[in-house]
Amino acid sequence: MRTIEEHVPAPKDFGVALVGVQEGSDMELDLRFESVHEGILVSGTAHLEVTGECGRCLEPLHFERDVDLQELFFYSDSESLPVEDDEEQYTVEDDAIDLEPVLRDAVVTSLPFQPVCREDCKGLCSECGEQLNDDPDHHHEVLDPRWSALAGLTGTAAENDAANKSESDEREES
């Protein structure tokens, strides 16, 4: 059994469009390698910095994340190598293992699908794109186009009474 604690740069971007681990950022690995009958069992944690943008307001995000991982790397000549089509099996090649796919899978599955800067983030106005966190009372008067023909009929009762009186006065004069 061997334990390694080391800082290594992230080899590639881990993540998707809104949030991920930037290439070359530091990643602290605390891994344990155990020789078992089938191969090498790797377990431990990766401590990394995640960057991206909020899924609601598009403000920049930066937070740290600890990711647990555990994977068995089978010896390539092992008879116990399972034959499964649906899962990728990791193997020991020339007395070496490639941790990158294992790290990528563990990190990507631990990232939030819709990252937010804070739980009560109000996001952006759908009409003009204004930041609703800065102005929570921001709103637009939006008229449904199906009712636009009736828009001229709205008004106060005094305006309606004045319009009715002027129409009746015009009829009386004629």
Short mmCIF file of N, CA and C in Angstrom, two decimals:
data_model
loop_
_atom_site.label_atom_id
_atom_site.label_comp_id
_atom_site.label_asym_id
_atom_site.label_seq_id
_atom_site.Cartn_x
_atom_site.Cartn_y
_atom_site.Cartn_z
N MET A 1 0.85 -1.17 0.00
CA MET A 1 0.00 0.00 0.00
C MET A 1 0.90 1.23 0.00
N ARG A 2 0.51 2.20 -0.81
CA ARG A 2 1.29 3.42 -0.93
C ARG A 2 0.33 4.60 -0.94
N THR A 3 0.64 5.64 -0.21
CA THR A 3 -0.19 6.84 -0.16
C THR A 3 0.62 8.00 -0.72
N ILE A 4 -0.04 8.78 -1.57
CA ILE A 4 0.61 9.93 -2.19
C ILE A 4 -0.23 11.16 -1.91
N GLU A 5 0.42 12.23 -1.48
CA GLU A 5 -0.24 13.51 -1.32
C GLU A 5 0.58 14.50 -2.12
N GLU A 6 -0.05 15.11 -3.13
CA GLU A 6 0.73 15.91 -4.06
C GLU A 6 -0.14 16.98 -4.71
N HIS A 7 0.50 18.08 -5.11
CA HIS A 7 -0.15 19.12 -5.91
C HIS A 7 0.22 18.88 -7.36
N VAL A 8 -0.78 18.75 -8.21
CA VAL A 8 -0.52 18.56 -9.64
C VAL A 8 -1.42 19.51 -10.44
N PRO A 9 -0.97 19.96 -11.61
CA PRO A 9 -1.84 20.80 -12.43
C PRO A 9 -2.91 19.95 -13.11
N ALA A 10 -4.08 20.53 -13.28
CA ALA A 10 -5.16 19.84 -13.98
C ALA A 10 -4.76 19.69 -15.45
N PRO A 11 -4.84 18.49 -16.02
CA PRO A 11 -4.36 18.29 -17.38
C PRO A 11 -5.24 18.90 -18.46
N LYS A 12 -6.52 18.85 -18.32
CA LYS A 12 -7.45 19.41 -19.31
C LYS A 12 -8.59 20.06 -18.58
N ASP A 13 -9.41 20.82 -19.32
CA ASP A 13 -10.60 21.40 -18.71
C ASP A 13 -11.52 20.28 -18.28
N PHE A 14 -11.90 20.26 -16.99
CA PHE A 14 -12.86 19.30 -16.47
C PHE A 14 -14.15 20.08 -16.27
N GLY A 15 -15.20 19.76 -16.98
CA GLY A 15 -16.46 20.42 -16.75
C GLY A 15 -17.16 20.76 -18.04
N VAL A 16 -18.19 21.54 -17.89
CA VAL A 16 -19.04 21.93 -19.01
C VAL A 16 -19.03 23.44 -19.15
N ALA A 17 -19.93 23.97 -19.95
CA ALA A 17 -19.92 25.38 -20.31
C ALA A 17 -20.02 26.33 -19.11
N LEU A 18 -20.91 26.08 -18.15
CA LEU A 18 -21.12 27.03 -17.06
C LEU A 18 -20.10 26.92 -15.94
N VAL A 19 -19.61 25.73 -15.67
CA VAL A 19 -18.72 25.55 -14.54
C VAL A 19 -17.74 24.42 -14.83
N GLY A 20 -16.51 24.55 -14.32
CA GLY A 20 -15.51 23.51 -14.54
C GLY A 20 -14.20 23.84 -13.86
N VAL A 21 -13.22 22.97 -14.05
CA VAL A 21 -11.87 23.16 -13.53
C VAL A 21 -11.01 23.59 -14.71
N GLN A 22 -10.36 24.73 -14.59
CA GLN A 22 -9.55 25.27 -15.68
C GLN A 22 -8.27 24.47 -15.86
N GLU A 23 -7.87 24.33 -17.10
CA GLU A 23 -6.63 23.63 -17.43
C GLU A 23 -5.45 24.35 -16.77
N GLY A 24 -4.59 23.58 -16.15
CA GLY A 24 -3.40 24.14 -15.51
C GLY A 24 -3.61 24.61 -14.09
N SER A 25 -4.86 24.61 -13.58
CA SER A 25 -5.07 25.03 -12.19
C SER A 25 -4.57 23.93 -11.25
N ASP A 26 -4.19 24.32 -10.05
CA ASP A 26 -3.65 23.35 -9.09
C ASP A 26 -4.75 22.42 -8.60
N MET A 27 -4.36 21.16 -8.43
CA MET A 27 -5.25 20.14 -7.93
C MET A 27 -4.47 19.36 -6.87
N GLU A 28 -4.98 19.34 -5.66
CA GLU A 28 -4.31 18.62 -4.59
C GLU A 28 -4.88 17.21 -4.51
N LEU A 29 -4.01 16.22 -4.66
CA LEU A 29 -4.44 14.83 -4.64
C LEU A 29 -3.94 14.15 -3.37
N ASP A 30 -4.82 13.44 -2.72
CA ASP A 30 -4.47 12.62 -1.57
C ASP A 30 -4.96 11.21 -1.92
N LEU A 31 -4.08 10.40 -2.50
CA LEU A 31 -4.47 9.11 -3.06
C LEU A 31 -3.78 7.96 -2.33
N ARG A 32 -4.46 6.84 -2.33
CA ARG A 32 -3.94 5.62 -1.73
C ARG A 32 -3.98 4.54 -2.80
N PHE A 33 -2.85 3.90 -3.04
CA PHE A 33 -2.74 2.82 -4.02
C PHE A 33 -2.56 1.50 -3.28
N GLU A 34 -3.46 0.56 -3.53
CA GLU A 34 -3.40 -0.73 -2.87
C GLU A 34 -3.30 -1.83 -3.92
N SER A 35 -2.37 -2.72 -3.71
CA SER A 35 -2.25 -3.87 -4.60
C SER A 35 -3.23 -4.93 -4.13
N VAL A 36 -4.15 -5.29 -5.01
CA VAL A 36 -5.12 -6.34 -4.73
C VAL A 36 -4.94 -7.44 -5.77
N HIS A 37 -5.63 -8.55 -5.56
CA HIS A 37 -5.46 -9.71 -6.45
C HIS A 37 -5.77 -9.36 -7.92
N GLU A 38 -6.82 -8.55 -8.17
CA GLU A 38 -7.24 -8.23 -9.53
C GLU A 38 -6.42 -7.12 -10.18
N GLY A 39 -5.78 -6.27 -9.36
CA GLY A 39 -5.05 -5.14 -9.92
C GLY A 39 -4.64 -4.15 -8.84
N ILE A 40 -4.84 -2.88 -9.14
CA ILE A 40 -4.47 -1.80 -8.21
C ILE A 40 -5.72 -1.00 -7.89
N LEU A 41 -6.03 -0.89 -6.61
CA LEU A 41 -7.17 -0.12 -6.15
C LEU A 41 -6.68 1.27 -5.78
N VAL A 42 -7.23 2.29 -6.43
CA VAL A 42 -6.88 3.69 -6.16
C VAL A 42 -8.06 4.33 -5.46
N SER A 43 -7.82 4.91 -4.30
CA SER A 43 -8.89 5.61 -3.58
C SER A 43 -8.30 6.86 -2.95
N GLY A 44 -9.15 7.83 -2.72
CA GLY A 44 -8.69 9.07 -2.10
C GLY A 44 -9.57 10.24 -2.46
N THR A 45 -8.99 11.43 -2.33
CA THR A 45 -9.73 12.66 -2.62
C THR A 45 -8.88 13.58 -3.48
N ALA A 46 -9.57 14.41 -4.21
CA ALA A 46 -8.94 15.46 -5.00
C ALA A 46 -9.54 16.78 -4.53
N HIS A 47 -8.70 17.72 -4.18
CA HIS A 47 -9.14 19.05 -3.76
C HIS A 47 -8.81 20.00 -4.92
N LEU A 48 -9.84 20.69 -5.43
CA LEU A 48 -9.63 21.51 -6.62
C LEU A 48 -10.44 22.79 -6.57
N GLU A 49 -10.06 23.72 -7.43
CA GLU A 49 -10.75 25.00 -7.55
C GLU A 49 -11.66 24.95 -8.77
N VAL A 50 -12.90 25.32 -8.57
CA VAL A 50 -13.89 25.31 -9.64
C VAL A 50 -14.22 26.75 -10.00
N THR A 51 -14.25 27.04 -11.29
CA THR A 51 -14.62 28.37 -11.76
C THR A 51 -15.73 28.24 -12.79
N GLY A 52 -16.43 29.32 -13.00
CA GLY A 52 -17.51 29.32 -13.98
C GLY A 52 -18.36 30.56 -13.83
N GLU A 53 -19.63 30.42 -14.18
CA GLU A 53 -20.56 31.54 -14.03
C GLU A 53 -21.90 31.04 -13.55
N CYS A 54 -22.59 31.92 -12.87
CA CYS A 54 -23.91 31.61 -12.30
C CYS A 54 -24.88 31.31 -13.44
N GLY A 55 -25.68 30.28 -13.28
CA GLY A 55 -26.65 29.91 -14.29
C GLY A 55 -27.84 30.85 -14.36
N ARG A 56 -28.00 31.74 -13.38
CA ARG A 56 -29.14 32.67 -13.38
C ARG A 56 -28.72 34.09 -13.77
N CYS A 57 -27.63 34.60 -13.18
CA CYS A 57 -27.25 36.00 -13.42
C CYS A 57 -25.96 36.15 -14.20
N LEU A 58 -25.27 35.06 -14.51
CA LEU A 58 -24.04 35.04 -15.30
C LEU A 58 -22.87 35.74 -14.62
N GLU A 59 -22.94 35.94 -13.31
CA GLU A 59 -21.81 36.50 -12.56
C GLU A 59 -20.74 35.41 -12.40
N PRO A 60 -19.47 35.79 -12.34
CA PRO A 60 -18.40 34.80 -12.19
C PRO A 60 -18.51 34.05 -10.85
N LEU A 61 -18.18 32.76 -10.89
CA LEU A 61 -18.18 31.91 -9.70
C LEU A 61 -16.77 31.39 -9.45
N HIS A 62 -16.45 31.19 -8.19
CA HIS A 62 -15.17 30.59 -7.82
C HIS A 62 -15.39 29.91 -6.48
N PHE A 63 -15.21 28.58 -6.43
CA PHE A 63 -15.32 27.87 -5.17
C PHE A 63 -14.43 26.64 -5.20
N GLU A 64 -14.17 26.09 -4.02
CA GLU A 64 -13.33 24.90 -3.91
C GLU A 64 -14.21 23.69 -3.69
N ARG A 65 -13.73 22.54 -4.13
CA ARG A 65 -14.51 21.31 -4.04
C ARG A 65 -13.58 20.16 -3.72
N ASP A 66 -14.01 19.27 -2.83
CA ASP A 66 -13.33 18.01 -2.55
C ASP A 66 -14.12 16.91 -3.22
N VAL A 67 -13.43 16.10 -4.00
CA VAL A 67 -14.07 15.02 -4.75
C VAL A 67 -13.46 13.69 -4.31
N ASP A 68 -14.32 12.77 -3.89
CA ASP A 68 -13.86 11.43 -3.53
C ASP A 68 -13.82 10.57 -4.78
N LEU A 69 -12.82 9.69 -4.82
CA LEU A 69 -12.75 8.78 -5.95
C LEU A 69 -12.24 7.42 -5.47
N GLN A 70 -12.69 6.40 -6.17
CA GLN A 70 -12.24 5.04 -5.91
C GLN A 70 -12.41 4.25 -7.20
N GLU A 71 -11.34 3.66 -7.66
CA GLU A 71 -11.38 2.92 -8.92
C GLU A 71 -10.39 1.77 -8.87
N LEU A 72 -10.78 0.67 -9.49
CA LEU A 72 -9.92 -0.50 -9.57
C LEU A 72 -9.35 -0.57 -10.98
N PHE A 73 -8.03 -0.59 -11.07
CA PHE A 73 -7.33 -0.76 -12.34
C PHE A 73 -6.92 -2.23 -12.44
N PHE A 74 -7.49 -2.94 -13.39
CA PHE A 74 -7.24 -4.37 -13.55
C PHE A 74 -5.91 -4.59 -14.26
N TYR A 75 -5.22 -5.67 -13.85
CA TYR A 75 -4.04 -6.08 -14.60
C TYR A 75 -4.49 -6.52 -15.98
N SER A 76 -3.77 -6.11 -17.02
CA SER A 76 -4.21 -6.43 -18.38
C SER A 76 -4.18 -7.92 -18.68
N ASP A 77 -3.34 -8.67 -17.98
CA ASP A 77 -3.29 -10.11 -18.22
C ASP A 77 -4.13 -10.89 -17.21
N SER A 78 -4.92 -10.18 -16.42
CA SER A 78 -5.71 -10.81 -15.38
C SER A 78 -6.89 -11.56 -15.97
N GLU A 79 -7.14 -12.76 -15.45
CA GLU A 79 -8.30 -13.53 -15.88
C GLU A 79 -9.57 -13.01 -15.23
N SER A 80 -9.43 -12.22 -14.18
CA SER A 80 -10.60 -11.69 -13.48
C SER A 80 -11.12 -10.40 -14.11
N LEU A 81 -10.54 -9.98 -15.22
CA LEU A 81 -10.99 -8.77 -15.91
C LEU A 81 -12.43 -8.98 -16.38
N PRO A 82 -13.39 -8.24 -15.83
CA PRO A 82 -14.78 -8.45 -16.21
C PRO A 82 -15.03 -8.03 -17.66
N VAL A 83 -15.92 -8.75 -18.32
CA VAL A 83 -16.27 -8.44 -19.69
C VAL A 83 -17.65 -7.78 -19.65
N GLU A 84 -17.63 -6.46 -19.57
CA GLU A 84 -18.87 -5.69 -19.53
C GLU A 84 -18.83 -4.65 -20.63
N ASP A 85 -19.85 -4.61 -21.42
CA ASP A 85 -19.89 -3.67 -22.55
C ASP A 85 -20.27 -2.27 -22.13
N ASP A 86 -21.09 -2.15 -21.09
CA ASP A 86 -21.63 -0.83 -20.75
C ASP A 86 -20.68 0.02 -19.91
N GLU A 87 -19.67 -0.54 -19.28
CA GLU A 87 -18.75 0.25 -18.47
C GLU A 87 -17.33 0.12 -18.99
N GLU A 88 -16.62 1.22 -18.94
CA GLU A 88 -15.21 1.20 -19.33
C GLU A 88 -14.40 0.64 -18.17
N GLN A 89 -13.56 -0.31 -18.47
CA GLN A 89 -12.69 -0.91 -17.46
C GLN A 89 -11.30 -0.32 -17.60
N TYR A 90 -10.74 0.11 -16.49
CA TYR A 90 -9.40 0.68 -16.50
C TYR A 90 -8.39 -0.43 -16.25
N THR A 91 -7.27 -0.36 -16.95
CA THR A 91 -6.27 -1.42 -16.83
C THR A 91 -4.89 -0.82 -16.53
N VAL A 92 -4.03 -1.68 -16.01
CA VAL A 92 -2.63 -1.33 -15.77
C VAL A 92 -1.88 -1.66 -17.06
N GLU A 93 -1.27 -0.67 -17.68
CA GLU A 93 -0.52 -0.86 -18.92
C GLU A 93 0.95 -0.55 -18.68
N ASP A 94 1.82 -1.53 -18.91
CA ASP A 94 3.27 -1.36 -18.73
C ASP A 94 3.61 -0.83 -17.33
N ASP A 95 2.99 -1.42 -16.34
CA ASP A 95 3.19 -1.06 -14.93
C ASP A 95 2.84 0.40 -14.63
N ALA A 96 1.93 0.99 -15.39
CA ALA A 96 1.49 2.37 -15.17
C ALA A 96 -0.03 2.46 -15.31
N ILE A 97 -0.60 3.44 -14.64
CA ILE A 97 -2.04 3.69 -14.76
C ILE A 97 -2.26 5.14 -15.16
N ASP A 98 -3.35 5.38 -15.87
CA ASP A 98 -3.71 6.73 -16.30
C ASP A 98 -4.86 7.22 -15.43
N LEU A 99 -4.59 8.16 -14.54
CA LEU A 99 -5.60 8.66 -13.61
C LEU A 99 -6.51 9.73 -14.22
N GLU A 100 -6.13 10.30 -15.33
CA GLU A 100 -6.91 11.41 -15.89
C GLU A 100 -8.37 11.06 -16.14
N PRO A 101 -8.72 9.95 -16.81
CA PRO A 101 -10.14 9.67 -17.02
C PRO A 101 -10.91 9.44 -15.72
N VAL A 102 -10.26 8.84 -14.73
CA VAL A 102 -10.91 8.61 -13.44
C VAL A 102 -11.18 9.94 -12.75
N LEU A 103 -10.18 10.83 -12.74
CA LEU A 103 -10.35 12.15 -12.14
C LEU A 103 -11.43 12.95 -12.86
N ARG A 104 -11.39 12.94 -14.19
CA ARG A 104 -12.37 13.68 -14.97
C ARG A 104 -13.79 13.20 -14.66
N ASP A 105 -13.99 11.89 -14.63
CA ASP A 105 -15.33 11.35 -14.34
C ASP A 105 -15.80 11.74 -12.95
N ALA A 106 -14.91 11.64 -11.97
CA ALA A 106 -15.28 11.98 -10.60
C ALA A 106 -15.59 13.47 -10.46
N VAL A 107 -14.78 14.32 -11.09
CA VAL A 107 -14.98 15.77 -10.97
C VAL A 107 -16.24 16.21 -11.70
N VAL A 108 -16.41 15.78 -12.93
CA VAL A 108 -17.56 16.22 -13.73
C VAL A 108 -18.88 15.80 -13.09
N THR A 109 -18.95 14.60 -12.56
CA THR A 109 -20.20 14.16 -11.93
C THR A 109 -20.47 14.86 -10.61
N SER A 110 -19.46 15.47 -10.00
CA SER A 110 -19.67 16.17 -8.73
C SER A 110 -20.04 17.64 -8.93
N LEU A 111 -19.89 18.16 -10.14
CA LEU A 111 -20.19 19.57 -10.39
C LEU A 111 -21.69 19.80 -10.45
N PRO A 112 -22.15 20.97 -10.00
CA PRO A 112 -23.59 21.27 -10.06
C PRO A 112 -24.05 21.45 -11.50
N PHE A 113 -25.25 20.96 -11.80
CA PHE A 113 -25.80 21.07 -13.14
C PHE A 113 -26.16 22.52 -13.47
N GLN A 114 -26.76 23.21 -12.53
CA GLN A 114 -27.10 24.63 -12.67
C GLN A 114 -26.45 25.39 -11.52
N PRO A 115 -25.19 25.81 -11.67
CA PRO A 115 -24.51 26.51 -10.57
C PRO A 115 -25.12 27.89 -10.35
N VAL A 116 -25.21 28.28 -9.09
CA VAL A 116 -25.72 29.61 -8.75
C VAL A 116 -24.75 30.29 -7.80
N CYS A 117 -24.71 31.61 -7.89
CA CYS A 117 -23.80 32.38 -7.02
C CYS A 117 -24.30 32.36 -5.58
N ARG A 118 -25.59 32.30 -5.40
CA ARG A 118 -26.22 32.14 -4.09
C ARG A 118 -27.62 31.59 -4.31
N GLU A 119 -28.16 30.95 -3.30
CA GLU A 119 -29.44 30.25 -3.45
C GLU A 119 -30.60 31.19 -3.81
N ASP A 120 -30.56 32.43 -3.33
CA ASP A 120 -31.66 33.36 -3.61
C ASP A 120 -31.36 34.28 -4.79
N CYS A 121 -30.48 33.88 -5.69
CA CYS A 121 -30.15 34.69 -6.86
C CYS A 121 -31.40 34.86 -7.72
N LYS A 122 -31.70 36.11 -8.08
CA LYS A 122 -32.90 36.40 -8.86
C LYS A 122 -32.66 36.34 -10.36
N GLY A 123 -31.40 36.38 -10.77
CA GLY A 123 -31.07 36.25 -12.19
C GLY A 123 -31.18 37.55 -12.95
N LEU A 124 -31.48 37.43 -14.26
CA LEU A 124 -31.57 38.56 -15.16
C LEU A 124 -33.01 38.76 -15.60
N CYS A 125 -33.37 40.02 -15.92
CA CYS A 125 -34.69 40.33 -16.45
C CYS A 125 -34.81 39.70 -17.84
N SER A 126 -35.90 39.01 -18.08
CA SER A 126 -36.08 38.35 -19.37
C SER A 126 -36.39 39.33 -20.49
N GLU A 127 -36.77 40.55 -20.15
CA GLU A 127 -37.10 41.55 -21.17
C GLU A 127 -35.89 42.38 -21.59
N CYS A 128 -35.11 42.86 -20.58
CA CYS A 128 -34.02 43.78 -20.91
C CYS A 128 -32.64 43.30 -20.46
N GLY A 129 -32.57 42.22 -19.68
CA GLY A 129 -31.29 41.69 -19.24
C GLY A 129 -30.71 42.37 -18.02
N GLU A 130 -31.47 43.21 -17.35
CA GLU A 130 -31.00 43.90 -16.15
C GLU A 130 -30.79 42.90 -15.01
N GLN A 131 -29.80 43.17 -14.18
CA GLN A 131 -29.49 42.33 -13.02
C GLN A 131 -30.57 42.52 -11.96
N LEU A 132 -31.38 41.48 -11.70
CA LEU A 132 -32.48 41.60 -10.74
C LEU A 132 -32.00 41.58 -9.29
N ASN A 133 -30.78 41.12 -9.03
CA ASN A 133 -30.25 41.16 -7.67
C ASN A 133 -29.99 42.60 -7.24
N ASP A 134 -29.62 43.48 -8.19
CA ASP A 134 -29.36 44.89 -7.89
C ASP A 134 -30.65 45.68 -7.72
N ASP A 135 -31.69 45.32 -8.47
CA ASP A 135 -32.97 46.03 -8.43
C ASP A 135 -34.10 45.02 -8.37
N PRO A 136 -34.45 44.52 -7.18
CA PRO A 136 -35.47 43.48 -7.08
C PRO A 136 -36.87 43.96 -7.46
N ASP A 137 -37.12 45.28 -7.46
CA ASP A 137 -38.44 45.80 -7.83
C ASP A 137 -38.57 46.07 -9.33
N HIS A 138 -37.55 45.73 -10.08
CA HIS A 138 -37.55 45.95 -11.54
C HIS A 138 -38.63 45.09 -12.21
N HIS A 139 -39.42 45.73 -13.06
CA HIS A 139 -40.42 44.98 -13.83
C HIS A 139 -40.81 45.78 -15.07
N HIS A 140 -41.43 45.12 -16.00
CA HIS A 140 -41.92 45.75 -17.23
C HIS A 140 -43.41 45.49 -17.34
N GLU A 141 -44.11 46.48 -17.87
CA GLU A 141 -45.53 46.31 -18.14
C GLU A 141 -45.64 45.61 -19.48
N VAL A 142 -45.97 44.38 -19.46
CA VAL A 142 -46.04 43.59 -20.68
C VAL A 142 -47.50 43.29 -20.98
N LEU A 143 -47.92 43.69 -22.18
CA LEU A 143 -49.29 43.46 -22.61
C LEU A 143 -49.33 42.27 -23.54
N ASP A 144 -50.17 41.34 -23.24
CA ASP A 144 -50.33 40.17 -24.09
C ASP A 144 -50.85 40.63 -25.45
N PRO A 145 -50.19 40.27 -26.56
CA PRO A 145 -50.62 40.76 -27.87
C PRO A 145 -52.04 40.33 -28.24
N ARG A 146 -52.54 39.30 -27.64
CA ARG A 146 -53.92 38.88 -27.93
C ARG A 146 -54.95 39.87 -27.40
N TRP A 147 -54.53 40.70 -26.43
CA TRP A 147 -55.44 41.68 -25.84
C TRP A 147 -55.17 43.09 -26.36
N SER A 148 -54.28 43.26 -27.31
CA SER A 148 -53.88 44.59 -27.75
C SER A 148 -55.05 45.38 -28.36
N ALA A 149 -56.01 44.71 -28.97
CA ALA A 149 -57.16 45.42 -29.55
C ALA A 149 -58.01 46.07 -28.48
N LEU A 150 -57.97 45.54 -27.26
CA LEU A 150 -58.77 46.09 -26.17
C LEU A 150 -58.00 47.12 -25.35
N ALA A 151 -56.73 47.38 -25.70
CA ALA A 151 -55.89 48.29 -24.92
C ALA A 151 -56.49 49.69 -24.85
N GLY A 152 -57.16 50.15 -25.90
CA GLY A 152 -57.74 51.49 -25.90
C GLY A 152 -58.95 51.63 -25.00
N LEU A 153 -59.52 50.53 -24.61
CA LEU A 153 -60.71 50.57 -23.77
C LEU A 153 -60.38 50.73 -22.29
N THR A 154 -59.14 50.54 -21.92
CA THR A 154 -58.79 50.67 -20.51
C THR A 154 -58.63 52.13 -20.16
N GLY A 155 -58.87 52.46 -18.95
CA GLY A 155 -58.73 53.84 -18.48
C GLY A 155 -59.51 53.99 -17.19
N THR A 156 -59.49 55.21 -16.65
CA THR A 156 -60.20 55.44 -15.40
C THR A 156 -61.66 55.71 -15.68
N ALA A 157 -62.48 55.61 -14.69
CA ALA A 157 -63.93 55.85 -14.83
C ALA A 157 -64.20 57.30 -15.21
N ALA A 158 -63.42 58.24 -14.69
CA ALA A 158 -63.61 59.66 -15.01
C ALA A 158 -63.33 59.90 -16.49
N GLU A 159 -62.29 59.25 -17.04
CA GLU A 159 -62.00 59.40 -18.47
C GLU A 159 -63.14 58.82 -19.31
N ASN A 160 -63.67 57.68 -18.89
CA ASN A 160 -64.77 57.05 -19.62
C ASN A 160 -66.03 57.92 -19.56
N ASP A 161 -66.32 58.53 -18.38
CA ASP A 161 -67.48 59.41 -18.23
C ASP A 161 -67.32 60.65 -19.10
N ALA A 162 -66.13 61.23 -19.13
CA ALA A 162 -65.89 62.43 -19.94
C ALA A 162 -66.06 62.11 -21.42
N ALA A 163 -65.61 60.94 -21.84
CA ALA A 163 -65.75 60.54 -23.24
C ALA A 163 -67.22 60.33 -23.57
N ASN A 164 -67.98 59.73 -22.67
CA ASN A 164 -69.41 59.50 -22.91
C ASN A 164 -70.17 60.83 -22.97
N LYS A 165 -69.85 61.80 -22.09
CA LYS A 165 -70.52 63.10 -22.10
C LYS A 165 -70.24 63.86 -23.38
N SER A 166 -69.01 63.84 -23.84
CA SER A 166 -68.69 64.59 -25.05
C SER A 166 -69.40 63.96 -26.26
N GLU A 167 -69.55 62.64 -26.28
CA GLU A 167 -70.28 61.99 -27.37
C GLU A 167 -71.76 62.37 -27.32
N SER A 168 -72.35 62.41 -26.12
CA SER A 168 -73.77 62.77 -26.02
C SER A 168 -73.99 64.24 -26.33
N ASP A 169 -73.06 65.12 -25.95
CA ASP A 169 -73.16 66.54 -26.27
C ASP A 169 -73.11 66.75 -27.77
N GLU A 170 -72.26 66.00 -28.47
CA GLU A 170 -72.15 66.13 -29.92
C GLU A 170 -73.46 65.69 -30.59
N ARG A 171 -74.12 64.67 -30.06
CA ARG A 171 -75.38 64.20 -30.64
C ARG A 171 -76.49 65.24 -30.44
N GLU A 172 -76.50 65.86 -29.25
CA GLU A 172 -77.54 66.83 -28.98
C GLU A 172 -77.39 68.06 -29.87
N GLU A 173 -76.17 68.47 -30.19
CA GLU A 173 -75.95 69.65 -31.00
C GLU A 173 -76.36 69.41 -32.44
N SER A 174 -76.29 68.17 -32.87
CA SER A 174 -76.62 67.94 -34.27
C SER A 174 -78.04 67.67 -34.49
#
